[in-house]
Short mmCIF file of C-alpha atoms and ligand atoms in Angstrom, two decimals:
data_model
loop_
_atom_site.label_atom_id
_atom_site.label_comp_id
_atom_site.label_asym_id
_atom_site.label_seq_id
_atom_site.Cartn_x
_atom_site.Cartn_y
_atom_site.Cartn_z
CA MET X 333 0.40 0.02 -0.05
CA ASP X 334 1.54 3.67 -0.37
CA PRO X 335 1.89 5.61 2.51
CA VAL X 336 -0.37 8.43 3.50
CA VAL X 337 1.76 10.06 4.78
CA GLN X 338 5.80 10.54 4.10
CA MET X 339 8.35 12.63 5.69
CA ARG X 340 12.14 12.94 4.18
CA ASN X 341 15.05 14.71 5.53
CA ILE X 342 13.13 16.65 8.14
CA HIS X 343 15.66 19.55 10.13
CA LYS X 344 14.20 21.92 13.53
CA GLN X 345 16.27 23.95 15.22
CA PHE X 346 15.06 25.09 18.37
CA PRO X 347 17.23 27.58 20.43
CA HIS X 348 18.80 25.37 22.72
CA VAL X 349 18.82 22.10 20.92
CA LYS X 350 18.62 20.43 16.97
CA ALA X 351 14.62 19.29 18.07
CA VAL X 352 14.78 16.49 14.72
CA ASP X 353 17.74 15.96 12.65
CA GLY X 354 17.17 14.75 9.78
CA GLY X 355 13.82 13.22 10.57
CA ARG X 356 12.06 10.70 8.29
CA ILE X 357 8.67 8.67 8.63
CA ASP X 358 6.11 6.41 6.36
CA ILE X 359 3.18 6.19 7.27
CA GLN X 360 0.71 3.67 5.75
CA ALA X 361 -3.20 4.10 5.44
CA GLY X 362 -5.05 1.35 7.98
CA GLU X 363 -2.05 0.81 9.89
CA ILE X 364 -1.47 1.47 13.95
CA HIS X 365 2.18 3.56 13.15
CA ALA X 366 4.69 3.55 16.80
CA LEU X 367 6.63 6.20 16.80
CA ILE X 368 9.64 5.78 19.86
CA GLY X 369 12.19 7.05 21.55
CA GLU X 370 13.99 8.41 24.74
CA ASN X 371 12.78 11.22 26.13
CA GLY X 372 13.61 14.26 23.64
CA ALA X 373 13.74 11.74 21.20
CA GLY X 374 12.12 14.74 18.62
CA LYS X 375 8.75 12.34 18.49
CA SER X 376 6.33 15.31 19.34
CA THR X 377 8.75 17.71 17.68
CA LEU X 378 8.42 15.52 14.63
CA MET X 379 5.29 15.05 14.45
CA ARG X 380 3.63 18.11 15.73
CA LEU X 381 5.39 19.06 12.59
CA LEU X 382 3.24 17.21 10.45
CA TYR X 383 0.01 18.37 12.38
CA GLY X 384 1.43 22.37 11.19
CA MET X 385 2.31 23.33 14.03
CA TYR X 386 5.76 24.43 13.56
CA PRO X 387 7.18 25.86 10.35
CA LEU X 388 10.38 23.03 8.57
CA ASP X 389 13.84 24.51 8.92
CA SER X 390 14.45 22.01 5.75
CA GLY X 391 12.77 18.42 4.41
CA THR X 392 9.63 17.44 2.51
CA ILE X 393 6.11 16.23 4.02
CA SER X 394 3.93 14.62 1.64
CA VAL X 395 0.27 13.77 2.62
CA GLY X 396 -1.68 12.20 0.37
CA GLY X 397 0.65 13.14 -2.78
CA ASN X 398 0.05 16.87 -1.96
CA VAL X 399 3.81 17.58 -1.60
CA PHE X 400 5.33 20.50 1.05
CA SER X 401 8.54 22.00 1.18
CA ALA X 402 9.75 23.94 4.44
CA PRO X 403 8.02 25.86 5.56
CA GLY X 404 5.29 23.32 5.29
CA TYR X 405 1.65 24.66 6.47
CA SER X 406 -0.18 25.56 9.15
CA THR X 407 -2.54 23.51 11.35
CA LYS X 408 -5.81 24.32 9.51
CA GLU X 409 -4.41 22.88 6.32
CA ALA X 410 -3.50 20.05 7.85
CA ILE X 411 -6.96 19.59 9.56
CA ARG X 412 -8.42 20.32 6.53
CA MET X 413 -5.78 17.12 4.61
CA GLY X 414 -7.86 15.22 7.19
CA ILE X 415 -4.64 15.30 9.81
CA GLY X 416 -5.99 14.87 14.24
CA MET X 417 -3.98 15.54 17.01
CA VAL X 418 -4.19 14.54 20.69
CA HIS X 419 -1.55 15.70 22.23
CA GLN X 420 0.66 15.02 25.60
CA GLU X 421 -1.36 17.36 27.49
CA PHE X 422 -4.75 17.76 26.89
CA MET X 423 -5.89 21.04 25.28
CA LEU X 424 -10.14 20.91 26.99
CA VAL X 425 -11.20 23.87 28.14
CA ASN X 426 -12.09 22.72 31.61
CA GLU X 427 -15.26 25.28 32.76
CA LEU X 428 -16.76 23.97 29.02
CA THR X 429 -19.36 20.99 28.61
CA VAL X 430 -17.53 17.79 26.51
CA LEU X 431 -20.49 18.92 23.47
CA GLU X 432 -19.27 22.82 23.63
CA ASN X 433 -15.00 21.10 23.52
CA VAL X 434 -15.45 19.04 20.55
CA ILE X 435 -17.67 21.71 18.81
CA LEU X 436 -15.42 25.00 19.88
CA GLY X 437 -14.04 26.66 16.78
CA PHE X 438 -16.49 24.33 14.28
CA GLU X 439 -19.58 24.80 15.62
CA PRO X 440 -22.51 23.72 13.03
CA THR X 441 -24.93 26.94 12.43
CA LEU X 442 -28.52 26.85 11.91
CA ARG X 443 -29.61 29.56 9.42
CA GLY X 444 -29.34 32.97 11.32
CA GLY X 445 -25.92 31.89 12.64
CA ARG X 446 -28.11 29.98 15.63
CA LEU X 447 -25.32 27.23 17.01
CA ASP X 448 -27.49 23.55 15.73
CA PHE X 449 -26.95 21.73 19.12
CA SER X 450 -28.77 18.57 17.58
CA ARG X 451 -27.06 17.85 14.88
CA ALA X 452 -23.32 18.58 16.77
CA GLU X 453 -24.98 15.74 19.12
CA GLU X 454 -26.16 13.03 16.10
CA ASN X 455 -22.94 13.73 14.54
CA ILE X 456 -20.58 13.18 17.74
CA GLY X 457 -23.41 9.86 18.91
CA ARG X 458 -22.24 8.28 15.52
CA TYR X 459 -18.36 8.45 16.76
CA ILE X 460 -19.96 7.60 19.88
CA GLU X 461 -21.71 3.85 19.00
CA ASP X 462 -18.81 3.15 16.02
CA TYR X 463 -15.76 3.58 18.55
CA GLY X 464 -17.01 2.78 21.96
CA LEU X 465 -15.78 6.24 22.37
CA ASP X 466 -17.49 6.50 25.42
CA VAL X 467 -18.44 10.17 26.66
CA PRO X 468 -20.76 12.55 29.22
CA LEU X 469 -21.59 15.27 26.39
CA GLY X 470 -23.66 17.79 29.07
CA ARG X 471 -21.10 17.08 32.18
CA THR X 472 -18.83 19.88 32.51
CA VAL X 473 -14.51 18.72 31.43
CA LYS X 474 -13.19 19.69 34.71
CA THR X 475 -15.88 16.91 36.18
CA ILE X 476 -14.47 13.82 33.87
CA SER X 477 -11.64 11.88 34.54
CA VAL X 478 -8.57 11.84 32.94
CA GLY X 479 -9.18 9.09 31.14
CA THR X 480 -12.49 10.43 29.25
CA ALA X 481 -11.36 13.70 28.52
CA GLN X 482 -8.73 12.18 26.14
CA ARG X 483 -12.33 10.13 24.45
CA VAL X 484 -13.29 13.83 24.55
CA GLU X 485 -9.72 14.85 22.34
CA ILE X 486 -10.33 11.86 20.22
CA ILE X 487 -14.09 12.73 19.54
CA LYS X 488 -13.39 16.58 18.86
CA THR X 489 -10.41 14.95 15.95
CA LEU X 490 -12.70 12.84 14.65
CA TYR X 491 -15.60 15.51 14.42
CA ARG X 492 -12.95 17.51 12.74
CA GLY X 493 -12.25 15.33 9.98
CA ALA X 494 -9.43 13.51 11.38
CA GLU X 495 -8.40 10.75 9.00
CA LEU X 496 -5.42 10.29 10.75
CA LEU X 497 -4.59 10.26 14.35
CA ILE X 498 -1.49 11.42 16.13
CA LEU X 499 -1.93 10.31 19.87
CA ASP X 500 0.75 11.06 21.67
CA GLU X 501 2.30 9.23 24.45
CA PRO X 502 -1.91 8.59 25.21
CA THR X 503 -1.08 6.27 27.81
CA ALA X 504 1.05 8.23 30.27
CA VAL X 505 -2.36 9.32 31.75
CA LEU X 506 -3.93 6.12 32.21
CA THR X 507 -4.75 3.47 34.49
CA PRO X 508 -4.16 -0.49 33.19
CA GLN X 509 -7.93 -0.62 32.32
CA GLU X 510 -8.52 2.00 30.82
CA THR X 511 -5.21 1.78 28.39
CA GLU X 512 -7.27 -1.46 27.83
CA GLN X 513 -10.20 0.49 26.64
CA LEU X 514 -7.95 2.40 24.60
CA PHE X 515 -6.11 0.07 22.73
CA SER X 516 -9.69 -2.00 21.94
CA ILE X 517 -10.88 1.29 20.69
CA LEU X 518 -8.01 2.23 18.62
CA ARG X 519 -8.18 -1.52 17.14
CA THR X 520 -11.78 -0.72 16.20
CA MET X 521 -11.03 2.76 14.36
CA ARG X 522 -7.88 1.08 12.54
CA ASP X 523 -10.15 -1.81 11.26
CA GLY X 524 -12.52 0.64 10.49
CA GLY X 525 -10.46 2.15 7.93
CA LYS X 526 -8.69 5.16 10.00
CA THR X 527 -5.06 6.01 10.25
CA ILE X 528 -3.14 5.72 13.82
CA VAL X 529 0.61 7.47 15.25
CA PHE X 530 1.00 5.82 18.10
CA ILE X 531 4.15 7.82 20.14
CA SER X 532 4.61 5.68 23.79
CA HIS X 533 8.00 4.43 25.32
CA LYS X 534 6.30 1.49 27.03
CA LEU X 535 7.80 -1.20 25.10
CA GLY X 536 5.27 -3.37 26.12
CA GLU X 537 2.21 -1.26 24.37
CA ILE X 538 4.24 -0.78 21.36
CA MET X 539 4.39 -4.28 21.30
CA GLU X 540 0.83 -4.90 22.07
CA ILE X 541 -0.74 -2.27 19.38
CA GLY X 542 1.66 -1.57 16.79
CA ASP X 543 1.72 -2.90 13.28
CA ARG X 544 4.79 -0.71 12.37
CA ILE X 545 7.02 0.99 14.68
CA THR X 546 9.68 4.21 13.49
CA VAL X 547 12.55 4.47 16.34
CA MET X 548 14.00 7.41 16.23
CA ARG X 549 17.25 8.75 18.47
CA ALA X 550 18.36 11.83 19.53
CA GLY X 551 16.31 13.66 16.49
CA LYS X 552 17.51 11.39 14.42
CA TYR X 553 16.26 8.48 12.12
CA VAL X 554 16.97 4.99 13.12
CA THR X 555 14.47 2.52 11.56
CA THR X 556 11.07 1.40 10.91
CA LEU X 557 10.18 -2.10 11.43
CA ASN X 558 7.29 -4.61 11.32
CA LYS X 559 6.05 -5.62 14.83
CA LYS X 560 6.09 -9.28 14.12
CA ASP X 561 10.29 -9.05 12.99
CA THR X 562 11.66 -7.73 16.42
CA ASN X 563 10.84 -7.41 20.02
CA PRO X 564 10.75 -5.43 23.10
CA ALA X 565 15.21 -5.85 24.10
CA GLU X 566 15.53 -4.88 20.47
CA LEU X 567 13.61 -1.59 20.97
CA ALA X 568 15.09 -0.74 24.05
CA SER X 569 18.76 -1.20 22.67
CA LEU X 570 17.66 1.16 19.21
CA MET X 571 16.54 3.44 21.43
CA VAL X 572 18.76 4.18 24.02
CA GLY X 573 21.65 2.87 21.57
CA ARG X 574 23.01 0.52 24.39
CA GLU X 575 22.05 -2.17 26.86
CA VAL X 576 19.18 -1.19 29.56
CA PRO X 577 20.11 -2.50 33.00
CA GLY X 578 16.97 -4.18 34.79
CA ASP X 579 15.97 -3.30 38.94
CA LYS X 580 18.41 -3.36 40.98
CA PRO X 581 17.35 -5.07 43.87
CA ARG X 582 15.05 -3.36 46.81
CA VAL X 583 16.88 -2.64 50.00
CA ARG X 584 14.88 -3.49 52.64
CA ALA X 585 13.63 -0.86 55.59
CA ALA X 586 15.09 -2.03 59.05
CA SER X 587 14.02 1.40 61.13
CA THR X 588 10.84 0.66 63.73
CA GLU X 589 10.71 4.53 63.87
CA THR X 590 7.22 5.39 62.92
CA VAL X 591 7.14 8.89 60.50
CA PHE X 592 4.22 9.27 59.47
CA SER X 593 0.76 7.74 60.25
CA VAL X 594 -2.82 8.41 59.42
CA GLU X 595 -5.40 7.76 61.75
CA HIS X 596 -9.41 6.93 60.68
CA LEU X 597 -8.92 9.56 58.43
CA TYR X 598 -12.48 11.50 56.50
CA VAL X 599 -12.13 13.53 53.62
CA ALA X 600 -15.06 14.19 51.04
CA SER X 601 -14.62 15.28 48.04
CA ASP X 602 -16.53 16.34 44.77
CA ARG X 603 -17.64 12.89 43.45
CA GLU X 604 -18.97 10.68 46.06
CA LEU X 605 -17.45 7.74 44.87
CA SER X 606 -13.90 8.70 46.23
CA THR X 607 -14.68 10.34 49.32
CA LEU X 608 -11.85 8.52 51.96
CA ARG X 609 -13.71 6.62 54.57
CA ASP X 610 -12.15 5.06 58.20
CA VAL X 611 -8.59 4.98 56.28
CA SER X 612 -5.31 4.52 58.30
CA PHE X 613 -1.70 3.00 57.48
CA SER X 614 1.77 4.09 58.83
CA ILE X 615 5.22 4.23 57.36
CA ARG X 616 8.39 3.52 59.30
CA ARG X 617 11.62 5.36 58.87
CA GLY X 618 13.40 4.31 55.15
CA GLU X 619 10.47 2.17 54.06
CA VAL X 620 8.19 2.33 51.04
CA LEU X 621 4.33 2.01 51.23
CA GLY X 622 2.68 2.01 47.99
CA ILE X 623 -0.33 2.24 47.73
CA ALA X 624 -2.14 0.89 44.92
CA GLY X 625 -5.77 1.32 43.22
CA VAL X 626 -7.62 2.17 40.33
CA ASP X 627 -7.46 5.60 39.41
CA GLY X 628 -10.78 7.40 41.31
CA ASN X 629 -10.87 5.30 43.89
CA GLY X 630 -9.68 7.96 46.38
CA GLN X 631 -6.25 8.34 45.76
CA SER X 632 -5.62 11.78 44.83
CA GLU X 633 -7.97 13.21 47.72
CA LEU X 634 -6.29 10.95 49.49
CA ILE X 635 -2.78 13.37 48.57
CA GLU X 636 -4.47 16.19 48.25
CA ALA X 637 -5.62 16.45 52.79
CA LEU X 638 -2.12 14.59 52.97
CA THR X 639 0.02 18.07 50.64
CA GLY X 640 -2.73 20.37 52.65
CA LEU X 641 -5.09 20.91 49.65
CA ARG X 642 -8.46 19.03 51.00
CA LYS X 643 -10.12 19.41 53.92
CA ILE X 644 -9.48 17.29 56.36
CA GLN X 645 -12.85 16.30 58.11
CA GLY X 646 -12.43 14.02 60.42
CA GLY X 647 -9.20 11.44 62.04
CA THR X 648 -5.61 12.32 62.19
CA ALA X 649 -2.27 12.45 60.44
CA ARG X 650 1.13 13.03 62.11
CA LEU X 651 4.36 14.03 61.21
CA PHE X 652 7.39 13.08 62.87
CA GLY X 653 5.31 13.53 65.77
CA ARG X 654 3.41 16.13 64.92
CA ASN X 655 -0.56 16.51 64.10
CA ILE X 656 -0.68 18.42 60.28
CA VAL X 657 -4.56 18.12 60.26
CA GLY X 658 -5.88 21.61 59.52
CA GLU X 659 -2.14 22.81 58.75
CA LYS X 660 -1.79 25.14 55.31
CA PRO X 661 0.37 23.92 51.95
CA ARG X 662 3.76 25.74 53.21
CA ALA X 663 3.75 24.69 56.93
CA ILE X 664 3.45 21.15 56.13
CA ARG X 665 6.50 21.15 53.77
CA ALA X 666 8.39 22.82 56.31
CA ALA X 667 7.31 20.36 58.98
CA GLY X 668 9.35 17.53 56.49
CA LEU X 669 7.22 16.83 53.49
CA GLY X 670 8.44 16.86 49.93
CA HIS X 671 5.96 15.96 47.23
CA ILE X 672 5.84 14.63 43.47
CA PRO X 673 2.51 15.66 42.37
CA GLU X 674 0.62 13.43 39.96
CA ASP X 675 -0.06 16.25 37.62
CA ARG X 676 3.07 18.48 36.26
CA ASN X 677 1.09 20.65 34.98
CA VAL X 678 -0.88 21.82 37.19
CA ARG X 679 0.75 22.08 40.56
CA GLY X 680 4.64 20.29 40.12
CA LEU X 681 6.13 23.23 37.28
CA ASN X 682 5.86 27.11 36.50
CA LYS X 683 6.27 26.71 32.66
CA ASP X 684 7.30 30.01 32.48
CA PHE X 685 10.58 30.20 33.83
CA THR X 686 13.63 28.40 33.07
CA ALA X 687 14.92 25.12 34.57
CA ALA X 688 17.18 26.53 37.03
CA GLU X 689 14.42 29.29 38.87
CA ASN X 690 12.18 25.68 39.17
CA LEU X 691 14.56 23.18 40.55
CA PHE X 692 15.38 25.89 42.85
CA ALA X 693 12.10 26.88 44.00
CA ALA X 694 12.26 24.44 46.95
CA ARG X 695 14.92 26.59 48.36
CA ILE X 696 14.12 30.08 47.78
CA ASP X 697 14.14 30.78 51.64
CA GLU X 698 18.04 29.50 52.15
CA PRO X 699 20.67 32.66 52.04
CA ARG X 700 23.54 31.33 49.82
CA PHE X 701 20.58 31.59 46.95
CA GLY X 702 20.02 35.43 48.25
CA GLY X 703 18.37 37.08 51.01
CA TRP X 704 17.39 40.29 51.27
CA GLY X 705 15.56 40.51 48.37
CA ILE X 706 18.37 39.97 45.72
CA LEU X 707 18.47 36.51 44.35
CA ARG X 708 22.44 35.35 43.80
CA LYS X 709 21.98 34.18 39.85
CA GLY X 710 25.76 32.77 40.47
CA ALA X 711 24.20 29.99 43.13
CA ILE X 712 21.01 29.60 41.60
CA LEU X 713 22.45 28.18 38.21
CA GLY X 714 25.20 26.60 39.82
CA TYR X 715 23.12 24.75 41.86
CA ALA X 716 20.46 23.48 39.15
CA LYS X 717 23.54 22.65 37.10
CA ASN X 718 24.78 19.64 39.48
CA LEU X 719 20.68 18.64 39.26
CA ILE X 720 20.46 19.15 35.70
CA GLU X 721 23.92 16.72 35.65
CA THR X 722 22.79 14.20 37.77
CA PHE X 723 19.41 13.11 36.59
CA ASP X 724 20.74 13.61 33.05
CA ILE X 725 18.19 16.75 32.52
CA ARG X 726 18.09 17.00 28.67
CA PRO X 727 18.83 19.65 27.00
CA ALA X 728 21.79 20.38 29.60
CA ALA X 729 20.66 24.49 30.05
CA PRO X 730 19.32 26.47 32.84
CA GLU X 731 18.37 28.88 31.52
CA VAL X 732 15.93 27.01 29.07
CA ARG X 733 12.15 27.50 29.73
CA VAL X 734 10.39 24.81 31.07
CA ALA X 735 7.49 25.57 28.30
CA ALA X 736 10.87 24.17 25.83
CA LEU X 737 11.00 20.60 27.48
CA SER X 738 10.23 17.45 26.35
CA GLY X 739 7.21 15.85 28.41
CA GLY X 740 9.63 13.35 30.26
CA ASN X 741 12.64 16.00 30.82
CA ALA X 742 10.01 18.65 32.61
CA GLN X 743 9.00 14.94 35.14
CA LYS X 744 12.58 14.97 35.69
CA ILE X 745 13.12 18.67 37.14
CA VAL X 746 10.12 18.08 39.66
CA VAL X 747 11.62 14.67 40.69
CA ALA X 748 15.34 16.50 40.93
CA ARG X 749 13.82 18.99 43.15
CA GLU X 750 11.69 17.41 45.10
CA ILE X 751 14.33 14.38 45.71
CA ASP X 752 17.39 16.71 46.24
CA ALA X 753 15.13 18.51 48.76
CA GLU X 754 16.23 15.74 51.46
CA LYS X 755 12.53 16.22 52.96
CA GLY X 756 12.36 13.20 55.53
CA PHE X 757 9.13 11.78 54.14
CA LEU X 758 8.34 11.98 50.46
CA ILE X 759 5.08 11.89 48.71
CA ALA X 760 5.88 10.53 45.42
CA CYS X 761 3.42 10.58 42.82
CA GLN X 762 3.54 8.83 39.29
CA PRO X 763 7.31 9.31 39.58
CA THR X 764 8.07 8.12 36.22
CA ARG X 765 4.87 8.47 34.38
CA GLY X 766 5.76 9.75 30.48
CA VAL X 767 9.77 8.84 30.95
CA ASP X 768 11.69 6.75 28.93
CA VAL X 769 13.44 3.21 29.89
CA GLY X 770 16.77 4.93 31.03
CA ALA X 771 15.30 7.39 32.78
CA ILE X 772 12.67 4.55 34.58
CA GLN X 773 16.14 3.65 36.25
CA ALA X 774 17.33 6.69 36.99
CA ILE X 775 14.25 8.17 39.09
CA ARG X 776 14.36 4.53 41.21
CA ASP X 777 17.10 4.06 41.65
CA THR X 778 17.43 8.01 43.12
CA LEU X 779 14.89 7.21 45.27
CA ASN X 780 16.02 3.82 46.02
CA GLN X 781 19.25 5.97 47.31
CA ALA X 782 16.90 8.78 50.08
CA LYS X 783 14.88 5.53 50.91
CA ALA X 784 18.72 3.97 52.58
CA ARG X 785 19.12 7.39 53.53
CA GLY X 786 16.66 7.04 55.96
CA VAL X 787 13.51 9.21 53.69
CA SER X 788 10.26 7.69 54.08
CA ILE X 789 8.19 7.24 50.81
CA LEU X 790 4.22 7.20 49.32
CA LEU X 791 4.25 5.91 46.11
CA VAL X 792 1.26 6.17 44.78
CA SER X 793 1.31 4.81 41.26
CA THR X 794 -1.43 3.00 38.98
CA ASP X 795 1.41 1.11 37.67
CA LEU X 796 1.50 -1.88 39.60
CA ASP X 797 4.82 -3.33 38.28
CA GLU X 798 6.07 -0.04 40.05
CA ILE X 799 4.61 -0.98 42.90
CA LEU X 800 5.58 -4.42 42.67
CA THR X 801 9.06 -3.31 42.35
CA MET X 802 9.66 -0.53 45.02
CA SER X 803 7.09 -0.77 47.54
CA ASP X 804 8.23 -2.71 51.36
CA ARG X 805 4.72 -3.20 52.28
CA ILE X 806 1.52 -2.67 49.90
CA VAL X 807 -1.96 -1.66 50.75
CA THR X 808 -5.23 -1.15 48.58
CA LEU X 809 -7.79 1.18 48.11
CA TYR X 810 -11.14 0.85 46.65
CA LYS X 811 -13.56 3.06 46.20
CA GLY X 812 -12.50 5.26 49.59
CA ARG X 813 -10.99 2.00 52.00
CA ILE X 814 -8.13 0.10 52.09
CA THR X 815 -9.43 -3.05 51.59
CA SER X 816 -5.62 -4.64 52.17
CA GLU X 817 -2.28 -4.70 53.23
CA LEU X 818 -0.07 -6.49 52.39
CA VAL X 819 3.97 -7.58 52.71
CA ASN X 820 5.90 -7.16 49.75
CA GLU X 821 6.91 -10.92 49.86
CA ASN X 822 3.82 -12.71 49.55
CA VAL X 823 2.44 -10.53 46.61
CA ASN X 824 1.93 -11.00 43.09
CA ILE X 825 0.32 -8.80 39.99
CA GLU X 826 -2.00 -11.35 40.22
CA SER X 827 -3.39 -10.96 43.67
CA LEU X 828 -2.80 -7.18 44.08
CA GLY X 829 -5.12 -6.96 41.25
CA LEU X 830 -7.97 -8.50 42.23
CA ALA X 831 -7.70 -6.59 45.85
CA MET X 832 -7.65 -3.51 43.95
CA MET X 833 -11.04 -4.45 43.02
CA GLY X 834 -12.21 -4.92 45.85
CA GLY X 835 -11.66 -8.27 45.76
CA ALA X 836 -9.45 -9.42 49.20
CA GLN X 837 -10.52 -8.34 52.07
CA SER X 838 -8.07 -8.79 54.90
N1 ATP H 504 8.88 24.35 21.43
C1 ATP H 504 10.38 24.00 21.95
N2 ATP H 504 11.22 25.27 22.37
C2 ATP H 504 12.57 24.50 22.15
N3 ATP H 504 12.57 23.15 22.42
C3 ATP H 504 11.86 22.78 21.96
C4 ATP H 504 10.36 22.52 22.33
N4 ATP H 504 10.22 21.44 21.97
C5 ATP H 504 10.78 20.86 22.37
N5 ATP H 504 11.68 21.61 22.53
C6 ATP H 504 13.42 20.42 22.24
O1 ATP H 504 13.38 19.66 21.35
C7 ATP H 504 13.76 18.52 22.01
C8 ATP H 504 12.90 17.17 21.56
O2 ATP H 504 11.34 17.49 22.62
P1 ATP H 504 10.25 16.41 22.01
O3 ATP H 504 9.43 17.18 22.53
O4 ATP H 504 9.99 16.06 19.76
O5 ATP H 504 10.85 14.74 22.36
P2 ATP H 504 10.11 13.64 22.77
O6 ATP H 504 10.68 12.87 22.36
O7 ATP H 504 8.65 14.08 22.12
O8 ATP H 504 10.41 13.74 24.34
P3 ATP H 504 9.13 13.20 25.56
O9 ATP H 504 9.44 11.58 25.15
O10 ATP H 504 9.98 13.21 26.80
O11 ATP H 504 8.40 13.67 25.58
C9 ATP H 504 13.92 18.13 23.46
O12 ATP H 504 15.26 18.70 23.68
C10 ATP H 504 12.93 19.65 23.51
O13 ATP H 504 13.82 20.35 25.06
MG1 MG H 505 6.57 13.92 23.88
#
């Protein structure tokens, strides 16, 4: 079959880095084409060029036989040629309903200019039915889950006439169950004739969903393979350019000193399902306690409550002996809490500031970085350079704005800052979400080193492999209650999965 898209000799330079350096890809009609590579390899940039978001420096793009050379074309034209893109960071308007978001900018009108909502609803109903894209059209976006928001984004591109859908790391924000659901939607769309580009660095997923696979490394095209001719180990070494070491054996926590404990905690939520009821657990010095649960069972509310962002209705939470119920986030932080937040875009980073500013933000009160309203730029840059090197943040440029970093490198900034803050207790939510195989290892190693220094960690992750690799003990949260507490010796992924669905009580 002829490719629907050919990109050849693509070059794109950004101020600090050559994002795409001789990129190419052939996408055939009716396939699921996986695009893989490490953080910062240029995957998002290559696809944003195809979607017309930036001008090309040089190269050619051909879409369905139409050939464009640098500077390419605009997003408007890309949409007209049937290209749609769902970005790594969603672009929905929180205050509007699902339906309003879908038709935004492409509103069907009646004669006289009034909006024709019923026609829109009818069109959208077709996608919902044909592809199993279940969404509540009347709900406001801020009340729907991440998985649902993603389906809204997909519908939005279909509504604009997309024949080729680019999904940029769609599973980074999904639970295993939601991922399965998405995969079945993607297969149905492919079998119905749509073409899909699936960006990811999760090898298991690529082997499951991809028909063909293109690998990028450091902005360059490496190769394109048929899924059936390759395997995860080969893909990992093609991505990274070297062998990738596995997880080291877990260090055990020896101390009996309790660092953090909650007792009979009650927390209200915006939605009834996830209200926390009578939650109790404790964490010892140097221990990792994993919280496993399907998204929406109270994890977010628990973390918000413990970090001072959500009101605690009843019970106690003690950090180093001090009851933190009712305390402000800043006071809790001062009492010894570090926090890698779940959503780095909302709470973790200020994207308009530089990498250095974001990295040193947790230490703004320290005299070595200034005082009397004066900041010592040299000291801040030196501090940032050090972390950038330790955590292999790319590009290694402290003055680059965080908005210009790739998704995985932005995540590394939050992790670096919070681990380096050396608080005695760290809440780590999805710490390796969106980062590549090499960086996952680096982040897990630094968490383990912090643990060995006596830092206690509450690990919240929807990635069960991560929970099982990192945790000393595991509690499962189901419908706002703790349904089981397991020592990570006699647990496997099946028993854990069952407990997460409320199946096992102990
Ligand atoms: N708008 C921009 N301005 C400046 N630099 C950018 C911009 N977008 C991307 N970059 C840089 O280009 C390089 C490639 O980034 P890109 O987002 O394409 O990587 P990626 O392969 O999608 O990585 P990830 O897996 O982390 O999302 C990175 O070094 C990034 O910092
Ligand atoms: Mg990306």
